[in-house]
mmCIF file of C-alpha atoms and ligand atoms in Angstrom:
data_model
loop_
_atom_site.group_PDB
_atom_site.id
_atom_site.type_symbol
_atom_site.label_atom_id
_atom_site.label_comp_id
_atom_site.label_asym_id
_atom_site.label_seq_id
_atom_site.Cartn_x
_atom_site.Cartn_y
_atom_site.Cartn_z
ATOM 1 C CA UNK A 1 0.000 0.000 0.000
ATOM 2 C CA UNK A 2 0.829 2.987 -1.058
ATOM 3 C CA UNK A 3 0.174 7.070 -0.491
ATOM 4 C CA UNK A 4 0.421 10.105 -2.530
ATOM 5 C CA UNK A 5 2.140 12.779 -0.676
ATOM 6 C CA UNK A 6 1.956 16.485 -2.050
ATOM 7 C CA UNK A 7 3.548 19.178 -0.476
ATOM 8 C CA UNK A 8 2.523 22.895 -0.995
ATOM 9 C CA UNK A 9 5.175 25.331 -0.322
ATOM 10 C CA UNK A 10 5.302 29.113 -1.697
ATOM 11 C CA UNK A 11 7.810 28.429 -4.511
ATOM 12 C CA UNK A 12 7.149 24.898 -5.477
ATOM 13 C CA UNK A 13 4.924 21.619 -5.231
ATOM 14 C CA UNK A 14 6.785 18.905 -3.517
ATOM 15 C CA UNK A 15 5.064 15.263 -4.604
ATOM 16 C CA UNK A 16 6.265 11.603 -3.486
ATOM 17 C CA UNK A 17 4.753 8.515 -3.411
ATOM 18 C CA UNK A 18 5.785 7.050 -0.070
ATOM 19 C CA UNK A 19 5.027 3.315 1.081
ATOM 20 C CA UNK A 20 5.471 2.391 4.824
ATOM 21 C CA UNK A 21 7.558 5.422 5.357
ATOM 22 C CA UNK A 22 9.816 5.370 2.482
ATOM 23 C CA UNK A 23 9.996 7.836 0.035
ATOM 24 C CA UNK A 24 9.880 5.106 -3.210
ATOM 25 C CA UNK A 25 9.834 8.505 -5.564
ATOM 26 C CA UNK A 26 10.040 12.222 -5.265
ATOM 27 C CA UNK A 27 9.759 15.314 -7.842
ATOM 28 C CA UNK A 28 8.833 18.837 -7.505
ATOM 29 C CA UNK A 29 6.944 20.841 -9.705
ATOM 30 C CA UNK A 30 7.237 25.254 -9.833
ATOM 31 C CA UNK A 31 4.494 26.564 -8.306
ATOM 32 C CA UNK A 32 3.666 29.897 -9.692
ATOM 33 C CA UNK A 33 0.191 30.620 -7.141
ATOM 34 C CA UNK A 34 -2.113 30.770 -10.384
ATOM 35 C CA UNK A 35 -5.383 28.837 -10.887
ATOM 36 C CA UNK A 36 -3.743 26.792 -13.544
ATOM 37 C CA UNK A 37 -1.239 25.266 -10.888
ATOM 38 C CA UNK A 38 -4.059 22.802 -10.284
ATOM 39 C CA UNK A 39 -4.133 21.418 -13.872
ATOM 40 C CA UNK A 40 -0.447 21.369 -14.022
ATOM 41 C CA UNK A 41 -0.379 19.777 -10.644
ATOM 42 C CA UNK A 42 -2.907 16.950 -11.584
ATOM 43 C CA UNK A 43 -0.912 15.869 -14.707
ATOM 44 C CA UNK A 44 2.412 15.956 -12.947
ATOM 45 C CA UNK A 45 1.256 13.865 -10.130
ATOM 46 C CA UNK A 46 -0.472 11.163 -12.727
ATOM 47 C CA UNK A 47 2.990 11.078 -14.148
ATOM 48 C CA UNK A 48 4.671 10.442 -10.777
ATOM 49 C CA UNK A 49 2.218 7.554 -10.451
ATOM 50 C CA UNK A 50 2.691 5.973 -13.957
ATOM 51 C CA UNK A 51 6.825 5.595 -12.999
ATOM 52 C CA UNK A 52 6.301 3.621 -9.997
ATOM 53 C CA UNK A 53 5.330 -0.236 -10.776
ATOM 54 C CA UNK A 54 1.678 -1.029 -10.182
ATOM 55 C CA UNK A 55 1.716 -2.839 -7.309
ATOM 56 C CA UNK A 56 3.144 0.168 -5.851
ATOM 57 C CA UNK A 57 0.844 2.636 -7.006
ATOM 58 C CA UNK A 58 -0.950 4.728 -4.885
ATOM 59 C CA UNK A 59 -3.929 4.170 -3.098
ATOM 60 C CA UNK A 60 -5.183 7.569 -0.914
ATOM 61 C CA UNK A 61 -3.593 10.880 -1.721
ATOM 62 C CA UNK A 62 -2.687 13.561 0.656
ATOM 63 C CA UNK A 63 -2.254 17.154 0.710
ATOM 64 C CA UNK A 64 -0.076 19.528 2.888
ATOM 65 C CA UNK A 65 -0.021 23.717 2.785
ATOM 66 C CA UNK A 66 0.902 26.201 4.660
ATOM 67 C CA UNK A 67 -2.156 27.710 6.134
ATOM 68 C CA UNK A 68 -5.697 26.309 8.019
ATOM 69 C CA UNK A 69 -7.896 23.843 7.122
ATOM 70 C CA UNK A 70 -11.178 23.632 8.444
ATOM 71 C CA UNK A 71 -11.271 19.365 9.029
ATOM 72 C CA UNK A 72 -15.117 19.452 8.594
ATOM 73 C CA UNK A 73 -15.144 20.778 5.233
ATOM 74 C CA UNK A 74 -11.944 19.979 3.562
ATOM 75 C CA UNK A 75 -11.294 23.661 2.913
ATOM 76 C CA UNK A 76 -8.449 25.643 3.441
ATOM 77 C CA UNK A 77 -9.357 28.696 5.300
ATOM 78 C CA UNK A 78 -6.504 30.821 6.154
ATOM 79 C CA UNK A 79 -3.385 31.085 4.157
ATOM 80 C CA UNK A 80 -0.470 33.114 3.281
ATOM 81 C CA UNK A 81 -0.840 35.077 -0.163
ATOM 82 C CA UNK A 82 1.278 32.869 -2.392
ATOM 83 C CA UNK A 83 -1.557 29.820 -2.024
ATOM 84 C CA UNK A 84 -4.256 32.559 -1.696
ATOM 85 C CA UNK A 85 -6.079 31.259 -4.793
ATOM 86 C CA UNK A 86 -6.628 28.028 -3.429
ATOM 87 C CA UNK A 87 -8.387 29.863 -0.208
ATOM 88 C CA UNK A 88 -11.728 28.659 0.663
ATOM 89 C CA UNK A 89 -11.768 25.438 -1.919
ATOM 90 C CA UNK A 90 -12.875 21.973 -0.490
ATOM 91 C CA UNK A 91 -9.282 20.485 -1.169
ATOM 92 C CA UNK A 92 -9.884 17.076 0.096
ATOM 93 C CA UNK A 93 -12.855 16.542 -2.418
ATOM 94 C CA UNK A 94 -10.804 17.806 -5.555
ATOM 95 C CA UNK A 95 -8.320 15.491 -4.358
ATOM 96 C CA UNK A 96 -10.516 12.539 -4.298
ATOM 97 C CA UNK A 97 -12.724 13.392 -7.322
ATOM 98 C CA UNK A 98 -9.415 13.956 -9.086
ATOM 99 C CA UNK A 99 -7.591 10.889 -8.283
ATOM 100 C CA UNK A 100 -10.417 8.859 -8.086
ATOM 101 C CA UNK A 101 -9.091 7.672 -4.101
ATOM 102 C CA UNK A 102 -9.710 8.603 -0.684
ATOM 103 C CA UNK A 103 -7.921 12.088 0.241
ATOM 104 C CA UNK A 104 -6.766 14.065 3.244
ATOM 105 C CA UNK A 105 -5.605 18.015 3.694
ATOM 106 C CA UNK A 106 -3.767 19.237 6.416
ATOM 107 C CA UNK A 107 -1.664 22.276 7.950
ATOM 108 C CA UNK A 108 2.054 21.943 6.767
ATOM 109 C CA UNK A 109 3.223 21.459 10.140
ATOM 110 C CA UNK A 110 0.431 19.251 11.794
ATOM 111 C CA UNK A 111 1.279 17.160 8.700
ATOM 112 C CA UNK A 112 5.293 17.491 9.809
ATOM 113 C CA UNK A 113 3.968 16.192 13.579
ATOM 114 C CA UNK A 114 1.932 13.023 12.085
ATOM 115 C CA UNK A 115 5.655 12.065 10.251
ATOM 116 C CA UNK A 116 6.952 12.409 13.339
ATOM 117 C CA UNK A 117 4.290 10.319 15.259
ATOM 118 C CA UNK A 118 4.581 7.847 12.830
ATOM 119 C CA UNK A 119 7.654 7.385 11.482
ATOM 120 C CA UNK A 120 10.389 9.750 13.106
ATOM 121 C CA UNK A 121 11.855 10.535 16.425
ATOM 122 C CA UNK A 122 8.344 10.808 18.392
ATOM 123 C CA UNK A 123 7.438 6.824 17.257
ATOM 124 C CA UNK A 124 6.039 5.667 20.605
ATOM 125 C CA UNK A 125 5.218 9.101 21.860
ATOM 126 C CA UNK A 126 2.606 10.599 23.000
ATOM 127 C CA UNK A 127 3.545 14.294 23.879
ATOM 128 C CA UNK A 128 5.214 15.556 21.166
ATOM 129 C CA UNK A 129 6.022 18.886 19.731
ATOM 130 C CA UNK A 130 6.931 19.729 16.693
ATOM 131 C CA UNK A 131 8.493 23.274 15.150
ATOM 132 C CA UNK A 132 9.270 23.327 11.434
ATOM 133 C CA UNK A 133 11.762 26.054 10.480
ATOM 134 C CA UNK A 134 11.754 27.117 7.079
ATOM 135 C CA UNK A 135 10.522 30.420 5.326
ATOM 136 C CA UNK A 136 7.957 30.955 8.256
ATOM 137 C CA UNK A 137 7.592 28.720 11.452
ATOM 138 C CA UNK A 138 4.993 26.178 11.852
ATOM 139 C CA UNK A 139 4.241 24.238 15.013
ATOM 140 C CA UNK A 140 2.635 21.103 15.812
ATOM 141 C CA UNK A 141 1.311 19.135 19.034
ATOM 142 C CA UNK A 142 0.558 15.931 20.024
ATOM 143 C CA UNK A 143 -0.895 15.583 23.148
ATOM 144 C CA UNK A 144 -1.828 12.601 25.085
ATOM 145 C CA UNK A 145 -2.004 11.037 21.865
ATOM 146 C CA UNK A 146 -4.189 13.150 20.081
ATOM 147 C CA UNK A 147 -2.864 16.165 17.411
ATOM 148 C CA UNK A 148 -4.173 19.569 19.744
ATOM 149 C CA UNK A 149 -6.496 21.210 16.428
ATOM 150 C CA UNK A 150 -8.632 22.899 19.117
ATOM 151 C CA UNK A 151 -12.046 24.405 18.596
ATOM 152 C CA UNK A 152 -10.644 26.665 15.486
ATOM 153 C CA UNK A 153 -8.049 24.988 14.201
ATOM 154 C CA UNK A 154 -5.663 27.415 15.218
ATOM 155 C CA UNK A 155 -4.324 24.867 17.854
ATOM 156 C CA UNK A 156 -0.229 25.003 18.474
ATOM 157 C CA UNK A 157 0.186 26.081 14.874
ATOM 158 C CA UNK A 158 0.246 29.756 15.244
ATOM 159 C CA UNK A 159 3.167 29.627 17.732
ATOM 160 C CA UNK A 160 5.303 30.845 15.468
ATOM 161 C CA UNK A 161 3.363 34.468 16.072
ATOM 162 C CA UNK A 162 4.311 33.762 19.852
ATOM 163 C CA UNK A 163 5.449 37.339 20.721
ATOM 164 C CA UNK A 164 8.768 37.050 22.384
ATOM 165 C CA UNK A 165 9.876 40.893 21.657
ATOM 166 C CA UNK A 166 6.747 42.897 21.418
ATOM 167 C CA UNK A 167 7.389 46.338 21.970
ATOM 168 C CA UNK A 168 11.155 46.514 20.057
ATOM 169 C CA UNK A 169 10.403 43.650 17.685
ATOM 170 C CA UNK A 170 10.265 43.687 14.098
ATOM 171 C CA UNK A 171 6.895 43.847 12.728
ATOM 172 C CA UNK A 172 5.975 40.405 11.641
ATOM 173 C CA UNK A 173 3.607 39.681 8.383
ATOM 174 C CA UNK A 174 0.703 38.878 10.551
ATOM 175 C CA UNK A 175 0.697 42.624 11.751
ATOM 176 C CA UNK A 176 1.877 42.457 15.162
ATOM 177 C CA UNK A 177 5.548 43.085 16.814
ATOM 178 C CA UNK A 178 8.440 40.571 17.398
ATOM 179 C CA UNK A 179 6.699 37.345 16.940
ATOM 180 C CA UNK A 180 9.110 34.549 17.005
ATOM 181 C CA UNK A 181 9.756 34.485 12.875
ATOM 182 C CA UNK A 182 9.980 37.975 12.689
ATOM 183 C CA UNK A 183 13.200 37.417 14.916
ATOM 184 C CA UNK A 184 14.543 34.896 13.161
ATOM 185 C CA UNK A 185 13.116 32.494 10.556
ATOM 186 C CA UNK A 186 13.633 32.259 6.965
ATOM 187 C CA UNK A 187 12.044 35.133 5.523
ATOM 188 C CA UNK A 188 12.845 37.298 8.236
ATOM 189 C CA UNK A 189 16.749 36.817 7.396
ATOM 190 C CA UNK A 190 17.566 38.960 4.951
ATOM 191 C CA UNK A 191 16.450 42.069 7.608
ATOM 192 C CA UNK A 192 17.867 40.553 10.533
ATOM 193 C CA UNK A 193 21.429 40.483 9.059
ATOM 194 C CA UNK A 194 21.180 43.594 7.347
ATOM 195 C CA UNK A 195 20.522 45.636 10.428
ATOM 196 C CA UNK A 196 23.226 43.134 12.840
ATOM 197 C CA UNK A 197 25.860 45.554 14.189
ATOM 198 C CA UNK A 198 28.938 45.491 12.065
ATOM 199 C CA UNK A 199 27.708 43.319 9.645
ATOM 200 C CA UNK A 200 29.707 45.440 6.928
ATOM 201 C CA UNK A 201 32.738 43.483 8.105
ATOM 202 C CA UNK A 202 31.444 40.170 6.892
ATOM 203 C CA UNK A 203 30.472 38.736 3.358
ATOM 204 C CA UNK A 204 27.481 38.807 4.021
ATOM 205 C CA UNK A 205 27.288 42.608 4.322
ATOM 206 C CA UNK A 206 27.815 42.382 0.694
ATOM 207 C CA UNK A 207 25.010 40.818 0.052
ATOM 208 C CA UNK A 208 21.537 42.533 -1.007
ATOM 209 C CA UNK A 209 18.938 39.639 0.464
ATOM 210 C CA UNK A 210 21.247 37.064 3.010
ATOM 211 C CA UNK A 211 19.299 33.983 2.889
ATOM 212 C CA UNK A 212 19.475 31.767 6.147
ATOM 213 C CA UNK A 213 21.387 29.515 3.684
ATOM 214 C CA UNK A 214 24.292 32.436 3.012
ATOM 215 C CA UNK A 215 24.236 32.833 6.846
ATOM 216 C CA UNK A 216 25.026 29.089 7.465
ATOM 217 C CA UNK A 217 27.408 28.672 4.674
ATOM 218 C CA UNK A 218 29.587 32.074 6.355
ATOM 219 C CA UNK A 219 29.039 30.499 9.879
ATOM 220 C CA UNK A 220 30.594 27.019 8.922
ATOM 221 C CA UNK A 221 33.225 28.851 6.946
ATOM 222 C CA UNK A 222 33.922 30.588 10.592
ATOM 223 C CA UNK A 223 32.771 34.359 9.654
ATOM 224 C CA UNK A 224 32.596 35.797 13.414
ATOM 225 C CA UNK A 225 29.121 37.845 12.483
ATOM 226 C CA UNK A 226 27.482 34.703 10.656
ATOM 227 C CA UNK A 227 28.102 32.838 14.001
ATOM 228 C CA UNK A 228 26.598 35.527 16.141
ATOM 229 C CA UNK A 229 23.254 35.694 14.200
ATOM 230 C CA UNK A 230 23.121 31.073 13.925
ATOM 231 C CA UNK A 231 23.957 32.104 18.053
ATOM 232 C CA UNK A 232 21.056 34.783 17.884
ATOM 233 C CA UNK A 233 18.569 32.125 16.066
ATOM 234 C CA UNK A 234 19.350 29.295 18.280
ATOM 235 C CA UNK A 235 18.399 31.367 21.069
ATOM 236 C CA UNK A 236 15.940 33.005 19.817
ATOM 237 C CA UNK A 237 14.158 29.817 18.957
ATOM 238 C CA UNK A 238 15.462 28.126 22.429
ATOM 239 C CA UNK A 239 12.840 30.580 24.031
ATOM 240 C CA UNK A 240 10.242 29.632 21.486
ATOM 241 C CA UNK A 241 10.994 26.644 22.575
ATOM 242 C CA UNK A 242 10.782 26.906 26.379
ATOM 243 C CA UNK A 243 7.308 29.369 25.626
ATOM 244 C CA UNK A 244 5.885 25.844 23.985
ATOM 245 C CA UNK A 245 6.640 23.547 26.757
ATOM 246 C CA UNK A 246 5.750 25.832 29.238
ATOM 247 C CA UNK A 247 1.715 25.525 27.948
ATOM 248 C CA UNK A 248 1.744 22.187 25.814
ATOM 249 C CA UNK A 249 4.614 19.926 28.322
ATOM 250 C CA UNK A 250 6.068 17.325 26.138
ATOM 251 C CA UNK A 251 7.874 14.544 26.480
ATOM 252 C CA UNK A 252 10.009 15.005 22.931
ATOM 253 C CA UNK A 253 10.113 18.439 21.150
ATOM 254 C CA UNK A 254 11.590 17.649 17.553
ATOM 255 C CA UNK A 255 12.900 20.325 15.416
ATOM 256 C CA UNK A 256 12.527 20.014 11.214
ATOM 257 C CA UNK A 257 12.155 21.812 8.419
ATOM 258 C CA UNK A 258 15.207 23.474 6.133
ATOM 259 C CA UNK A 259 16.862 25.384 8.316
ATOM 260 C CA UNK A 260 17.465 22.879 10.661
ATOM 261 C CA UNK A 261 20.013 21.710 7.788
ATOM 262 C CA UNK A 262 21.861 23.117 9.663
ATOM 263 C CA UNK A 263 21.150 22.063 13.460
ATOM 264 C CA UNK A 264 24.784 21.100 13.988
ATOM 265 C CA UNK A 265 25.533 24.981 14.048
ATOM 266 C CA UNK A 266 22.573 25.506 16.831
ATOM 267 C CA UNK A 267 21.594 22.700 18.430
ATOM 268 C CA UNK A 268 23.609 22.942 21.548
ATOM 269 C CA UNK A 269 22.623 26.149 22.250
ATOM 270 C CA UNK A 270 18.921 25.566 21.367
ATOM 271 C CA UNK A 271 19.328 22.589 24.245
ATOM 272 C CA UNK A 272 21.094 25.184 26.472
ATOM 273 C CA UNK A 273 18.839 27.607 26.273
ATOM 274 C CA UNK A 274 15.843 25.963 27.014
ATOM 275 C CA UNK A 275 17.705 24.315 29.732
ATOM 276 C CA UNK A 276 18.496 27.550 31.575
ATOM 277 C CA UNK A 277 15.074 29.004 31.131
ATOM 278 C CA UNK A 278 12.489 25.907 31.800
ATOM 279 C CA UNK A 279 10.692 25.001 34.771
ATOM 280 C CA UNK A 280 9.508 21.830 34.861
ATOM 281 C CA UNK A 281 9.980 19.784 38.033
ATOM 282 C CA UNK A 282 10.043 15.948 36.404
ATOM 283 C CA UNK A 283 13.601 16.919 34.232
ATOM 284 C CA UNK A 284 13.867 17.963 30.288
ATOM 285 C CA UNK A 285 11.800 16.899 27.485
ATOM 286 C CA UNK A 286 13.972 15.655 24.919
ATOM 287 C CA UNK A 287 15.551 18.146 21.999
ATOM 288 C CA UNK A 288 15.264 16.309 18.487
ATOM 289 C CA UNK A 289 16.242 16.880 14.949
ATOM 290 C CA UNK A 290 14.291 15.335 12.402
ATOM 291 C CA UNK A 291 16.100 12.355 10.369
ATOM 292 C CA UNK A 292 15.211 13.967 7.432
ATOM 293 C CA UNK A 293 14.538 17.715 7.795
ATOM 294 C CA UNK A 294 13.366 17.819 4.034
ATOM 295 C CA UNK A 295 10.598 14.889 4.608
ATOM 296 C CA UNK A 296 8.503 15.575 7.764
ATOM 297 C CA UNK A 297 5.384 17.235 6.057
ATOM 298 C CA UNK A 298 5.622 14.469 3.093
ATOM 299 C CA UNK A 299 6.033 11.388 5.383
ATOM 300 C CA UNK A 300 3.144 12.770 7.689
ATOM 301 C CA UNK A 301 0.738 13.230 4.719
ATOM 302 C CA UNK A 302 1.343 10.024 3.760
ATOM 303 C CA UNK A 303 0.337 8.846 6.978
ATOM 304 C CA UNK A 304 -2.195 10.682 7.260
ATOM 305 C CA UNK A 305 -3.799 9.479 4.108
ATOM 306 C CA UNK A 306 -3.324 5.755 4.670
ATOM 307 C CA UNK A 307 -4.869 6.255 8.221
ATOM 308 C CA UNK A 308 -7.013 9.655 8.471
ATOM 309 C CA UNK A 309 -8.893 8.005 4.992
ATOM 310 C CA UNK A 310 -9.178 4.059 5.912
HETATM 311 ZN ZN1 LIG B 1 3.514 37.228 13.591
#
């Protein structure tokens, strides 16, 4: 038995076809945040399908994106502007009336928690959190064995808005003042290095837009500045981290998504930090990094559509 995993992400459609949670085949296809993506979408994914043998071909098909989904409907309900288009559209039924098979939609980072449940570091768990760091923040919770989607669906998954510098904060995209990613997450980058004192004396001051990715590269390369700012996002995300516990107290808190590519830079200080600041009386959850920081979402969705659909 196989699942259908697609991925939505701002720039690009990530699909797989993933049996017992391994990735037999992955491809991405642009995403350009038109109408038309759909179509393209459909064709690409039959594709996909027709290069795995038949006995491995898919039997439920799952979605992931990067904004709410109301579970009764199917629909996606909030969402950042570059999936705006798909806003409001039962996703689960033009999943299933596309591919003909049973379908499930989900937040990108619930989706990254269910990989983790089933397949990952929080197998056997049942307190987990999860925090995916890539162009934004998602976050994810298990608890006492049941994903936390609360009454609105806004449960965990907004706690990357967690304001943890609100009056002298950057101003995040949701409107408010120093929410976690507008301290240091991917799209919040290119302004947090620009304005880092003395950042003229490293390469990256010569850059227009410093990705995370340029920042990592100059940190492992030993640039003084680059590691201050991985030190300033480990910490930064260390109190994230501690904020999290604090209301949600988990046994395992695992940590995916691209920029923990590089989690070898930050992970002791992540684990520091939340050691220093915590309060919690029965000792430390555990501090994970995903096996595969690229596969969370995609491994959960498959999951989630072999056991959300059977
Ligand atoms: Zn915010």
């Amino acid at each position: 038995m196989s699942a259908l995993a697609i991925d939505v992400g701002g720039t690009s459609f990530k699909v797989a076809i993933v049996a017992d949670g391994q990735i037999l085949i992955q491809d991405r296809l642009s995403h350009t945040s038109e109408p038309g993506d759909l179509d393209r979408l459909t064709e690409f994914c039959n594709g996909l399908m027709d290069r795995v043998d038949p006995d491995q071909r898919p039997t439920t098909v799952g979605m992931s994106l990067p904004g709410i989904i109301d579970q009764r409907t199917g629909a996606m309900v909030s969402a950042h502007d570059k999936v705006g288009y798909m806003l409001g559209m039962d996703l689960r039924t033009w999943m299933s009336d596309t591919f003909g098979m049973p379908a499930a939609v989900e937040n990108d980072a619930r989706a990254a928690l269910w990989g983790e449940v089933g397949y990952g570091a929080g197998r056997g768990e049942k307190d987990i959190l999860v925090l995916t760091f890539g162009t934004g923040i998602g976050v994810a919770a298990l608890v006492d064995g049941k994903a936390l989607h609360g009454p609105h669906e806004h449960g965990a998954i907004l706690g990357g808005h967690q304001q943890i510098n609100p009056f002298l904060g950057r101003i995040c995209t949701c409107g408010a003042r120093g929410c976690l990613e507008a301290e240091a997450c991917g799209w919040s980058m290119p302004a947090v290095v620009r304005e880092w004192p003395g950042i003229e004396a490293s390469p990256l001051g010569t850059l227009d837009k410093a990705t995370f990715s340029d920042v990592a590269s100059q940190a492992y390369a030993g640039d003084p500045l680059a590691l201050e700012i991985t030190e300033h996002c480990a910490r930064v995300w260390g109190v994230g981290i501690v904020n999290l516990v604090h209301v949600l107290d988990p046994d395992v808190v695992v940590l995916s998504g691209g920029l923990m590519n590089a989690a070898d830079l930050m992970i002791d200080t992540i684990r520091k930090e939340v050691d220093e600041r915590i309060w919690a009386i029965w000792g430390r959850p555990r501090i994970e990094v995903a096996a595969d920081v690229y596969a969370s979402a995609t491994l959960g969705m498959a999951y989630l559509a072999e056991h959300a659909t059977a």
